[in-house]
Short mmCIF file of C-alpha atoms in Angstrom, two decimals:
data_model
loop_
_atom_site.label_atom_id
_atom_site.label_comp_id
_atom_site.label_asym_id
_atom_site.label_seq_id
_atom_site.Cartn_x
_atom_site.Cartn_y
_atom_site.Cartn_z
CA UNK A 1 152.28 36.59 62.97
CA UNK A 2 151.02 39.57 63.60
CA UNK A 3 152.21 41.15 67.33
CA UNK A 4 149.46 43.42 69.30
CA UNK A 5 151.02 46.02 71.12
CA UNK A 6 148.50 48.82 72.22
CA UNK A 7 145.24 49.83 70.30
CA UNK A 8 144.66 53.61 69.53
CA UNK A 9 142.29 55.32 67.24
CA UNK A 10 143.95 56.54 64.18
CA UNK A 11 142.52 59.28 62.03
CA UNK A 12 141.34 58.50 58.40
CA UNK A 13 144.53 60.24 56.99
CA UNK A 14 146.08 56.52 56.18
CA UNK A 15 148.39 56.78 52.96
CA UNK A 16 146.69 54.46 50.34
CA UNK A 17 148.69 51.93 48.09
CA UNK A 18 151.96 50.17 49.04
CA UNK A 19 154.72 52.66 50.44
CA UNK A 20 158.16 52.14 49.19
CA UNK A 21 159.46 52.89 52.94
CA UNK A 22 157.65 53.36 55.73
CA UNK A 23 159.61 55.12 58.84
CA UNK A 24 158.33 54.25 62.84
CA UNK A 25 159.41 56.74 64.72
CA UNK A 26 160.56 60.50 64.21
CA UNK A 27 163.44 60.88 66.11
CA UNK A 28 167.13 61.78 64.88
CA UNK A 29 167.30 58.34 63.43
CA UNK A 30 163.92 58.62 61.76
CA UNK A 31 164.28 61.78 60.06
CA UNK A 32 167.61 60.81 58.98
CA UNK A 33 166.70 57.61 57.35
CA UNK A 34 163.60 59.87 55.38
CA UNK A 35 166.25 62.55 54.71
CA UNK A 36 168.98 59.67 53.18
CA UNK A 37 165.91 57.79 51.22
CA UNK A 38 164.98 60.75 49.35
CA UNK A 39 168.11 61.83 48.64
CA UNK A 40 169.18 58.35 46.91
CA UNK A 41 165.55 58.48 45.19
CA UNK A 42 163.41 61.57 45.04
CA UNK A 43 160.35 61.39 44.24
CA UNK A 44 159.78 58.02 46.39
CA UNK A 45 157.06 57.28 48.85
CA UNK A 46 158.48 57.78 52.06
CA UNK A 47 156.35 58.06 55.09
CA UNK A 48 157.22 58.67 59.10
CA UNK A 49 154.79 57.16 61.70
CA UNK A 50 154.82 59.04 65.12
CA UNK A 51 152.63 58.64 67.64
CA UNK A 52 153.53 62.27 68.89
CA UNK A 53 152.58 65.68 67.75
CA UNK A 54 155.69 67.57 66.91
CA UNK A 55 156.94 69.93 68.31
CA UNK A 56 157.48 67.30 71.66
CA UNK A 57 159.83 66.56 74.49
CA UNK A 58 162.46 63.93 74.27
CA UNK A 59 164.44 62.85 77.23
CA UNK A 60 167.57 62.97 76.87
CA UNK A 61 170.99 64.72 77.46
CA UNK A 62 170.36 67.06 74.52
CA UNK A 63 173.92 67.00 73.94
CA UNK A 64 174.45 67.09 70.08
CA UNK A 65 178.40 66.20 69.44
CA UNK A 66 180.01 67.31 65.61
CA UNK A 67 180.19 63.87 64.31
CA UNK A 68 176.61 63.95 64.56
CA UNK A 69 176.61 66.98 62.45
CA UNK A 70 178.78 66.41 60.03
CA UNK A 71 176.17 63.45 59.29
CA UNK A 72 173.66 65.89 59.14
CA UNK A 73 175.05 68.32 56.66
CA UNK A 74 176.10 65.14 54.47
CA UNK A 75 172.21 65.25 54.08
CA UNK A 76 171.44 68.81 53.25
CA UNK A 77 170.79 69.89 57.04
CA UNK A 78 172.61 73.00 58.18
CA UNK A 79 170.87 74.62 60.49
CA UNK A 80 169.86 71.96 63.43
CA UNK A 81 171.58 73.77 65.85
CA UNK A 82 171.25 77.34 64.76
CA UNK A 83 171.43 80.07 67.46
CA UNK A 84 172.96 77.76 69.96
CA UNK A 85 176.18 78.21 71.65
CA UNK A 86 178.85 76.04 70.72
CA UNK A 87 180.64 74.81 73.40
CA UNK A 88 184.08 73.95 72.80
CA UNK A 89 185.34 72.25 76.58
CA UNK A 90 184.20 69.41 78.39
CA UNK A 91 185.08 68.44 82.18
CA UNK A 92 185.27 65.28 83.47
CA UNK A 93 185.84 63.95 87.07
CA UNK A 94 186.31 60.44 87.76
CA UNK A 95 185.18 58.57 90.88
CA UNK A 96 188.56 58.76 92.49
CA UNK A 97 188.82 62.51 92.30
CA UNK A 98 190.74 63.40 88.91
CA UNK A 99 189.79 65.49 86.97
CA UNK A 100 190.69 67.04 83.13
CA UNK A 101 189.42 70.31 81.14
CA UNK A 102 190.35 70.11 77.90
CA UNK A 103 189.47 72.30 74.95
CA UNK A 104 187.78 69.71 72.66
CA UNK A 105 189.18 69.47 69.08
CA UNK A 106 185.68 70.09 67.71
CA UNK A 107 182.82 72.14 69.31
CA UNK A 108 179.52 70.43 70.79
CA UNK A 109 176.10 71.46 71.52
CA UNK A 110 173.36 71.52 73.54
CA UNK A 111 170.15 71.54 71.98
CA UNK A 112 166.58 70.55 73.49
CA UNK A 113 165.10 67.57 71.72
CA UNK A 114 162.11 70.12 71.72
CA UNK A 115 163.45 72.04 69.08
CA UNK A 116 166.16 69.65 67.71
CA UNK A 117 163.98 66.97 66.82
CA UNK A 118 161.25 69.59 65.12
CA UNK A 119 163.90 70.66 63.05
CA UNK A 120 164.78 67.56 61.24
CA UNK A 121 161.47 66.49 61.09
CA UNK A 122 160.79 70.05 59.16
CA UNK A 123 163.32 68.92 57.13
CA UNK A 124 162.58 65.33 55.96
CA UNK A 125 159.09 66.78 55.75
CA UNK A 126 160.49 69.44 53.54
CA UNK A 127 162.40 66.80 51.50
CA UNK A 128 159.46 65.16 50.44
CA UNK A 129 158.78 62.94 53.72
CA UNK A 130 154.90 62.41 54.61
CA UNK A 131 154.30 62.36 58.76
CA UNK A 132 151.59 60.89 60.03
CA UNK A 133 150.36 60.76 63.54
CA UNK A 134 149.74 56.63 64.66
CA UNK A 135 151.69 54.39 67.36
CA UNK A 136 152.27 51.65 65.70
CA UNK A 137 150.70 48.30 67.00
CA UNK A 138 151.00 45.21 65.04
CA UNK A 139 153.99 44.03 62.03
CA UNK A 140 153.37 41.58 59.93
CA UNK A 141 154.58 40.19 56.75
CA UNK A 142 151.93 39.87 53.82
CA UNK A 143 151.67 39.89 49.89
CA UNK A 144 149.44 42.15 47.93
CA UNK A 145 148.61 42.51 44.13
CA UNK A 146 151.53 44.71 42.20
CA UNK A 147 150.32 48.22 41.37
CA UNK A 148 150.78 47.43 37.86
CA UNK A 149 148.75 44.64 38.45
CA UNK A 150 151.37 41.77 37.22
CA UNK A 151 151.30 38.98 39.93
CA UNK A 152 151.70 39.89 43.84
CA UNK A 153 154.68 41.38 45.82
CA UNK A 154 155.92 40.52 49.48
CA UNK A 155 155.14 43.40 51.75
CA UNK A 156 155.34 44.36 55.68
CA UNK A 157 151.94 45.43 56.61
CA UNK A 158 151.61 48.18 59.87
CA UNK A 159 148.78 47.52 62.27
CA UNK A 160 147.17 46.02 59.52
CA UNK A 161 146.22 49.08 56.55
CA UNK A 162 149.65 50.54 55.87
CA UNK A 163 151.73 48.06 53.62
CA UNK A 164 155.26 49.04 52.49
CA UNK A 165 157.95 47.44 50.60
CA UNK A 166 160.60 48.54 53.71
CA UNK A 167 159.80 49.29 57.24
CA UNK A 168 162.47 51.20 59.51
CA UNK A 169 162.43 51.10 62.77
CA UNK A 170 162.91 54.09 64.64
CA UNK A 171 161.12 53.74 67.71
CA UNK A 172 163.67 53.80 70.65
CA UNK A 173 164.50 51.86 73.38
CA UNK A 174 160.81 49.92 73.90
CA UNK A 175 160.71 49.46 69.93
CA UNK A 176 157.70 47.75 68.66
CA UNK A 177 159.15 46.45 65.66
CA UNK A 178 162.22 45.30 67.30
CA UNK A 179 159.58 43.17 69.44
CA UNK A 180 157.44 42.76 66.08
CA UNK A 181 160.89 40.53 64.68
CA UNK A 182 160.83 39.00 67.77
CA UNK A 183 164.18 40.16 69.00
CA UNK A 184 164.39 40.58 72.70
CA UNK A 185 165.29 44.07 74.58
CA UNK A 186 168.94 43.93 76.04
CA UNK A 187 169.56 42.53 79.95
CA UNK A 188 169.96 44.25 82.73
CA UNK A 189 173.64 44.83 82.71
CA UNK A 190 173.37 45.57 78.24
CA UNK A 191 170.59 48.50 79.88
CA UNK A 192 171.11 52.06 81.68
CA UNK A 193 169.08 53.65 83.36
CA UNK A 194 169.30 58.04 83.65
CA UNK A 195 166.93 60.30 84.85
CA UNK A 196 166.98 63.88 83.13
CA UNK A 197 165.82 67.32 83.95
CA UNK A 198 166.52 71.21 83.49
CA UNK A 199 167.82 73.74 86.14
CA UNK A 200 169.32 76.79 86.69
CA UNK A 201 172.93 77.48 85.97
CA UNK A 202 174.47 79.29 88.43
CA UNK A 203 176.17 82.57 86.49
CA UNK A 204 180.21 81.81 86.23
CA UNK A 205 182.99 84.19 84.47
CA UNK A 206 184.22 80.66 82.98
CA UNK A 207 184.07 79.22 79.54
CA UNK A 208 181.18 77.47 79.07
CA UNK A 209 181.52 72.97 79.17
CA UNK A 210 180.16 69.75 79.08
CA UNK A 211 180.53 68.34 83.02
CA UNK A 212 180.42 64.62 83.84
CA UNK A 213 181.05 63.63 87.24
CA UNK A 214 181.58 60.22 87.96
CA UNK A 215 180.81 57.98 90.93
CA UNK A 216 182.11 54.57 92.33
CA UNK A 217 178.27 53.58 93.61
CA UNK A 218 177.17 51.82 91.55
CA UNK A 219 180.10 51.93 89.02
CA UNK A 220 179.76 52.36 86.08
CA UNK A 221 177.42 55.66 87.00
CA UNK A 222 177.68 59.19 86.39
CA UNK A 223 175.94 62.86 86.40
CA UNK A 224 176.03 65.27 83.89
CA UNK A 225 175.56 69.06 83.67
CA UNK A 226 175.61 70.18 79.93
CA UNK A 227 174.94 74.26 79.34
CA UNK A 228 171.79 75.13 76.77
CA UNK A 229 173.21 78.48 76.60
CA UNK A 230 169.99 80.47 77.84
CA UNK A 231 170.83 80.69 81.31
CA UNK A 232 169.55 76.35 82.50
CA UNK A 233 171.52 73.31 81.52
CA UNK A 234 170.26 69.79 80.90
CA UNK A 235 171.20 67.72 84.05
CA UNK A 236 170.85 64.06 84.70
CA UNK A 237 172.53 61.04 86.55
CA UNK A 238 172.69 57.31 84.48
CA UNK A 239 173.17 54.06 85.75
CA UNK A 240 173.26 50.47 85.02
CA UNK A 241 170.14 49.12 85.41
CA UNK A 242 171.39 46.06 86.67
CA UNK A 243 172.82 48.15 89.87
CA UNK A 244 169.88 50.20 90.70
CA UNK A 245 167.94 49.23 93.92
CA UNK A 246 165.62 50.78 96.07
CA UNK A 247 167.35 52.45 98.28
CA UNK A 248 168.03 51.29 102.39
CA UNK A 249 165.41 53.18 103.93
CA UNK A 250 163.16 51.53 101.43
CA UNK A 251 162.92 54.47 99.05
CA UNK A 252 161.61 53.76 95.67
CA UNK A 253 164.50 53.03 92.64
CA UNK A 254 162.83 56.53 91.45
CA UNK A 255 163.85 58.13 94.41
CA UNK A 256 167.04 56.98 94.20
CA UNK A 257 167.58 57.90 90.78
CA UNK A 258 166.55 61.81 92.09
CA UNK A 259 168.20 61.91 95.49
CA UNK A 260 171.66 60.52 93.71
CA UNK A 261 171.53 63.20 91.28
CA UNK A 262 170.68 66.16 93.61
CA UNK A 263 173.39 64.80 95.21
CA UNK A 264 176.19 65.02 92.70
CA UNK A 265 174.66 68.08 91.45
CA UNK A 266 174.03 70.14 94.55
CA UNK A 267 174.39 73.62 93.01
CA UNK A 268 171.73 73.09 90.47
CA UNK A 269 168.59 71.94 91.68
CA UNK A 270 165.98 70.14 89.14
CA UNK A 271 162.94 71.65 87.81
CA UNK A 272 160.54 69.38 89.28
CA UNK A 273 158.32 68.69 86.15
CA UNK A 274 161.13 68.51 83.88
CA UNK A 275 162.54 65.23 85.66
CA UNK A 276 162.27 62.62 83.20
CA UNK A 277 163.59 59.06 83.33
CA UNK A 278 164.65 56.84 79.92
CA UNK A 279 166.24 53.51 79.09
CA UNK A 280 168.87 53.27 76.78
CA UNK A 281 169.92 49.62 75.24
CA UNK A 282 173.72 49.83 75.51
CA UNK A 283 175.71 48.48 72.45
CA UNK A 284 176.91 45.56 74.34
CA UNK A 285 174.31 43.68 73.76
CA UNK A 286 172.88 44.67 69.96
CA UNK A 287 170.37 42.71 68.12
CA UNK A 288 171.85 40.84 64.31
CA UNK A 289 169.75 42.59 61.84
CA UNK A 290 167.81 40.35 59.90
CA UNK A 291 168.47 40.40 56.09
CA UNK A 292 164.70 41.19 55.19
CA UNK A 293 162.90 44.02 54.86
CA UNK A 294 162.50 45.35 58.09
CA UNK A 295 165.65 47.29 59.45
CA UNK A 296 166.60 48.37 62.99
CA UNK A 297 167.73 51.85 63.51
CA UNK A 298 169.58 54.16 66.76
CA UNK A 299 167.90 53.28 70.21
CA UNK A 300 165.51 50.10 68.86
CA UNK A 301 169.31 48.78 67.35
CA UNK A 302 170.88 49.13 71.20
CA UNK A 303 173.18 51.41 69.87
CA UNK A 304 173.98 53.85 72.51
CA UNK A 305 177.87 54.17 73.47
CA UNK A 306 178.06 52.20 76.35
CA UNK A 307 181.21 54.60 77.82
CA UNK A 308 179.15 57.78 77.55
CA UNK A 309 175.54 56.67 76.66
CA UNK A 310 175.87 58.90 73.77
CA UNK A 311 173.05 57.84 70.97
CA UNK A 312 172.18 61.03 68.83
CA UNK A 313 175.26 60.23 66.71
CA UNK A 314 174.73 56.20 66.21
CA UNK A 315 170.97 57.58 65.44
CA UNK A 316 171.72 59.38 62.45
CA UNK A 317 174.39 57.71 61.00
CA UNK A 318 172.31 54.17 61.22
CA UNK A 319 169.46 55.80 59.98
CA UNK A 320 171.09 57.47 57.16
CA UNK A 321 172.40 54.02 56.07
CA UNK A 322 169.38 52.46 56.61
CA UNK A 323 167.48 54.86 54.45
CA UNK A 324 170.21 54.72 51.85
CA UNK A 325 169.72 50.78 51.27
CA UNK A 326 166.36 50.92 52.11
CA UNK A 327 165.90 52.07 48.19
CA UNK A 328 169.09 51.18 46.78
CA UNK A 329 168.82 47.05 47.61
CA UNK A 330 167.61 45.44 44.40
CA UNK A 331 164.79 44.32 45.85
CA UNK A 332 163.26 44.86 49.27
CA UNK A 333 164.05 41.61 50.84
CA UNK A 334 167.96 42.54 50.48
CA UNK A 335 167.31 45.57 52.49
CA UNK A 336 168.66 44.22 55.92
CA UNK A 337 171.42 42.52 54.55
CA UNK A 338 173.08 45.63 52.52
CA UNK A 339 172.38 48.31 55.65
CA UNK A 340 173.76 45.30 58.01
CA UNK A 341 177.06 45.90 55.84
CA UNK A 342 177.05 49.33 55.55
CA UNK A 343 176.68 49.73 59.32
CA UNK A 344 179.59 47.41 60.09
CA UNK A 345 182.03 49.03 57.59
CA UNK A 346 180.84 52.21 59.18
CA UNK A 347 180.87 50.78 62.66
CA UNK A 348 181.92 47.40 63.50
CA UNK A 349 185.59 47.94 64.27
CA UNK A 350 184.95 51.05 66.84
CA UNK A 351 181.84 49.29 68.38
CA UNK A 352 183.99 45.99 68.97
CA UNK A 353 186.17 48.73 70.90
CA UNK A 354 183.88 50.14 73.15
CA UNK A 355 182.62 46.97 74.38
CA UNK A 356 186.04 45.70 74.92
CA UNK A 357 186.68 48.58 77.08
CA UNK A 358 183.04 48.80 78.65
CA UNK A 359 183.72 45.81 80.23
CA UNK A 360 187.38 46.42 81.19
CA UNK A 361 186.25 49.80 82.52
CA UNK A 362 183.00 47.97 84.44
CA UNK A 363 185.38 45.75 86.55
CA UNK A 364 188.05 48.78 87.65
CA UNK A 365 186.93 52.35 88.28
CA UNK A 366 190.60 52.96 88.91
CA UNK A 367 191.23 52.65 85.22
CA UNK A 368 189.19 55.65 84.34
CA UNK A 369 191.64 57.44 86.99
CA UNK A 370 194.45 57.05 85.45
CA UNK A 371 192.98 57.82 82.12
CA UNK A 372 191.69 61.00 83.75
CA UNK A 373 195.16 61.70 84.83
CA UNK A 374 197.12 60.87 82.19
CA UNK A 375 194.51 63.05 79.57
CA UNK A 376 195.97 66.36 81.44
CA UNK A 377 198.96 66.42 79.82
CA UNK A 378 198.60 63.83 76.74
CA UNK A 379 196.14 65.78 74.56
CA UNK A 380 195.91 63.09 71.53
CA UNK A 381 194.78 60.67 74.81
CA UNK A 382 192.46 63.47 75.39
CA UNK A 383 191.08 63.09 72.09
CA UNK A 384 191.02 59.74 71.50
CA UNK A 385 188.76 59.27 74.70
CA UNK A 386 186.58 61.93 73.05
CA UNK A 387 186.41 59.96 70.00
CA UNK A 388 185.54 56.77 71.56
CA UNK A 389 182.93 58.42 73.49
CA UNK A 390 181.41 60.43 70.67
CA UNK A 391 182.08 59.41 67.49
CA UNK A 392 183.51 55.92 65.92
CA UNK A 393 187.19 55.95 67.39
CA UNK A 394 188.87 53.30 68.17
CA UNK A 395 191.81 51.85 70.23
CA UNK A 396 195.04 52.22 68.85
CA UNK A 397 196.70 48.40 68.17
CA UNK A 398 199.45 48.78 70.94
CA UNK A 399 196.76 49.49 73.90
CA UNK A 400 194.50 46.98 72.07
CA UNK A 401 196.39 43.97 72.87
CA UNK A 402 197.33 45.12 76.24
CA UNK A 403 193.68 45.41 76.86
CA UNK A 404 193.16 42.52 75.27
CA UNK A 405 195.70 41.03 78.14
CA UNK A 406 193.98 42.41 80.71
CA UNK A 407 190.57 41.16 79.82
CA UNK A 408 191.48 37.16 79.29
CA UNK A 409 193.48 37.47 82.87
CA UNK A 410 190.78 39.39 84.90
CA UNK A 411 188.23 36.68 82.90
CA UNK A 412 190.10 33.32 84.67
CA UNK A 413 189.63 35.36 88.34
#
């Protein structure tokens, strides 16, 4: 059945005939998935459906780690984050105090979604991709006559004129066509919460680094501070949203959200009109994706790191695969079932990880203490929290089990 959503006029620009993959949603993971589909099959019919103009605002932390670029240049893109600073060091402070500031192996980035996202949409556009300006309202599944006129073929038809033989979706944490399959957005305690803004950085003779500053209220929580390189950073404080409240003087969960992150942040005050707040569906709770032709990519798959609420890497790498079998299944209907491998070869064992940890990590702030602690001295601990927080690494088979230990005996408390 066909799900309304919200009604907008749409211009007359509506691609006609059946599209052999039709994208929802322009982010990372969009543009990725366009990029990867062209690249298997040029010359295919491969449209993105935003309901934004681009160049737009994104919130987000705007931090943009290498795994996410080596994706990127596995697809042809080399210059998303030209003329930014690479910043090679990362601080962390943990709610009891510790703290580490280790070079990282591998540089990061900071880039505004502003530009970031412009440039890979230049580029899928570039590729071949066709954009076109809708929000997408109704999914439904439908058969129309071949184009070569022998019998009819099972399509997925978008708010009721654009058919296409695979639909992606791309469209973040309050997808549409994740509620258009019927799937359900995560709980409260599978959801954060973060609010986001720019500021000032105050000048420093120091190397320039990623901070995160943790806090016991509200555990797990933390701030960030991450360096654009042009004089402001991107700041913002995330949450659970199971553990956000209004607060005791009766102060609005908003207000808590911005008085917790002056707060932890004290020496760099938000722009007012930049504060922004977003949901992001934690990996703990992702949806199966169905074997048909509709596939579930980044943010609308809940897959955001749910140590570090980093989701710019998952984006691209799921929507690369996605675009990948989104014209290499032998038929459409075997779309969902070939990315659903791919993504699980790709994934499965580190996201298994994460959520094994997540939850140790929920219970016992004290734990990320004496990671903290031990990471000064133990640089491969160093980077294998970096990896598990950034990329797809995973917990080596001695700590597993002891983990493993620790999770059946705090489960019978």
């Amino acid at each position: 059945m066909a799900t309304p959503i919200v009604r907008v006029d749409e211009p007359e620009n509506a691609p006609t005939g059946t599209i052999d993959v039709l994208i929802v949603g322009g982010g990372p993971a969009g543009c990725a998935a366009a990029l990867a589909a062209l690249r298997e099959r040029p010359g295919a019919n491969v449209v993105v459906a935003d309901a934004a103009a681009f160049p737009r605002d994104k919130t987000c932390g705007d931090g943009i780690a290498p795994h996410g670029l080596d994706v990127l240049r596995d697809l042809g893109v080399t210059d998303a984050v030209a003329g930014y600073r690479a910043v090679e060091r990362m601080r962390m402070r943990t709610p009891g105090g510790a703290e580490v500031a280790t070079p990282s192996s591998r540089a990061s980035y900071v880039v505004p979604r502003l530009v970031f996202d412009a440039r890979l949409m230049a580029a899928a556009r570039a590729r071949g991709a066709m954009l076109i300006r809708r929000r997408v309202r109704t999914l439904e599944f439908a058969e129309r006559p071949r184009p070569d006129g022998r019998g009819r073929e099972p399509v997925v038809v978008v708010n009721g004129t654009l058919a296409a033989r695979v639909v992606i979706g791309a469209d973040g944490a309050n997808s549409v066509v994740r509620r258009g399959l019927g799937l359900v957005a995560n709980p409260p305690e599978s959801m954060a919460i973060a609010v986001r803004a720019y500021a000032a950085l105050p000048a420093t003779d120091g190397p320039a680094e990623l901070f995160i500053h943790m806090t016991d209220e509200g555990w797990p929580a933390y701030a960030w501070s991450f360096p654009i390189g042009d004089g402001r950073a991107n700041i913002g404080y995330g949450m659970l949203r199971s553990r956000l409240a209004p607060g005791d003087d009766g102060a609005s969960a908003k207000t808590v959200l911005h008085r917790t992150l002056e707060r932890m942040l004290p020496h760099t005050p938000a722009e007012p009109d930049t504060l922004r707040a977003h949901h992001l569906p934690l990996s703990t709770h992702r949806p199966r994706q169905p074997s048909g032709p509709v596939l579930l990519v980044g943010d609308a798959a809940s897959l955001i790191n749910p140590l570090t609420g980093e989701g710019i890497y998952y984006a691209l790498l799921s929507g690369m695969l996605a675009g990948q079998a989104a014209v290499s299944a032998g038929q459409p209907a075997g779309a969902g079932r070939l990315y659903r491998r791919s993504l699980d070869a790709e994934l499965g064992r580190h996201l298994r990880h994460t959520t094994l940890l997540a939850g140790l990590v929920g219970r016992s702030a004290t734990m990320m203490d004496a990671a903290a602690r031990a990471a000064r001295t133990r640089t491969e601990l160093y980077d294998s929290l970096v990896e598990l927080g950034l990329g797809r690494g995973t917990i080596p088979a001695s700590t597993l089990t002891r983990l493993a230990v620790r999770r059946a005996m705090a489960g019978r408390r």
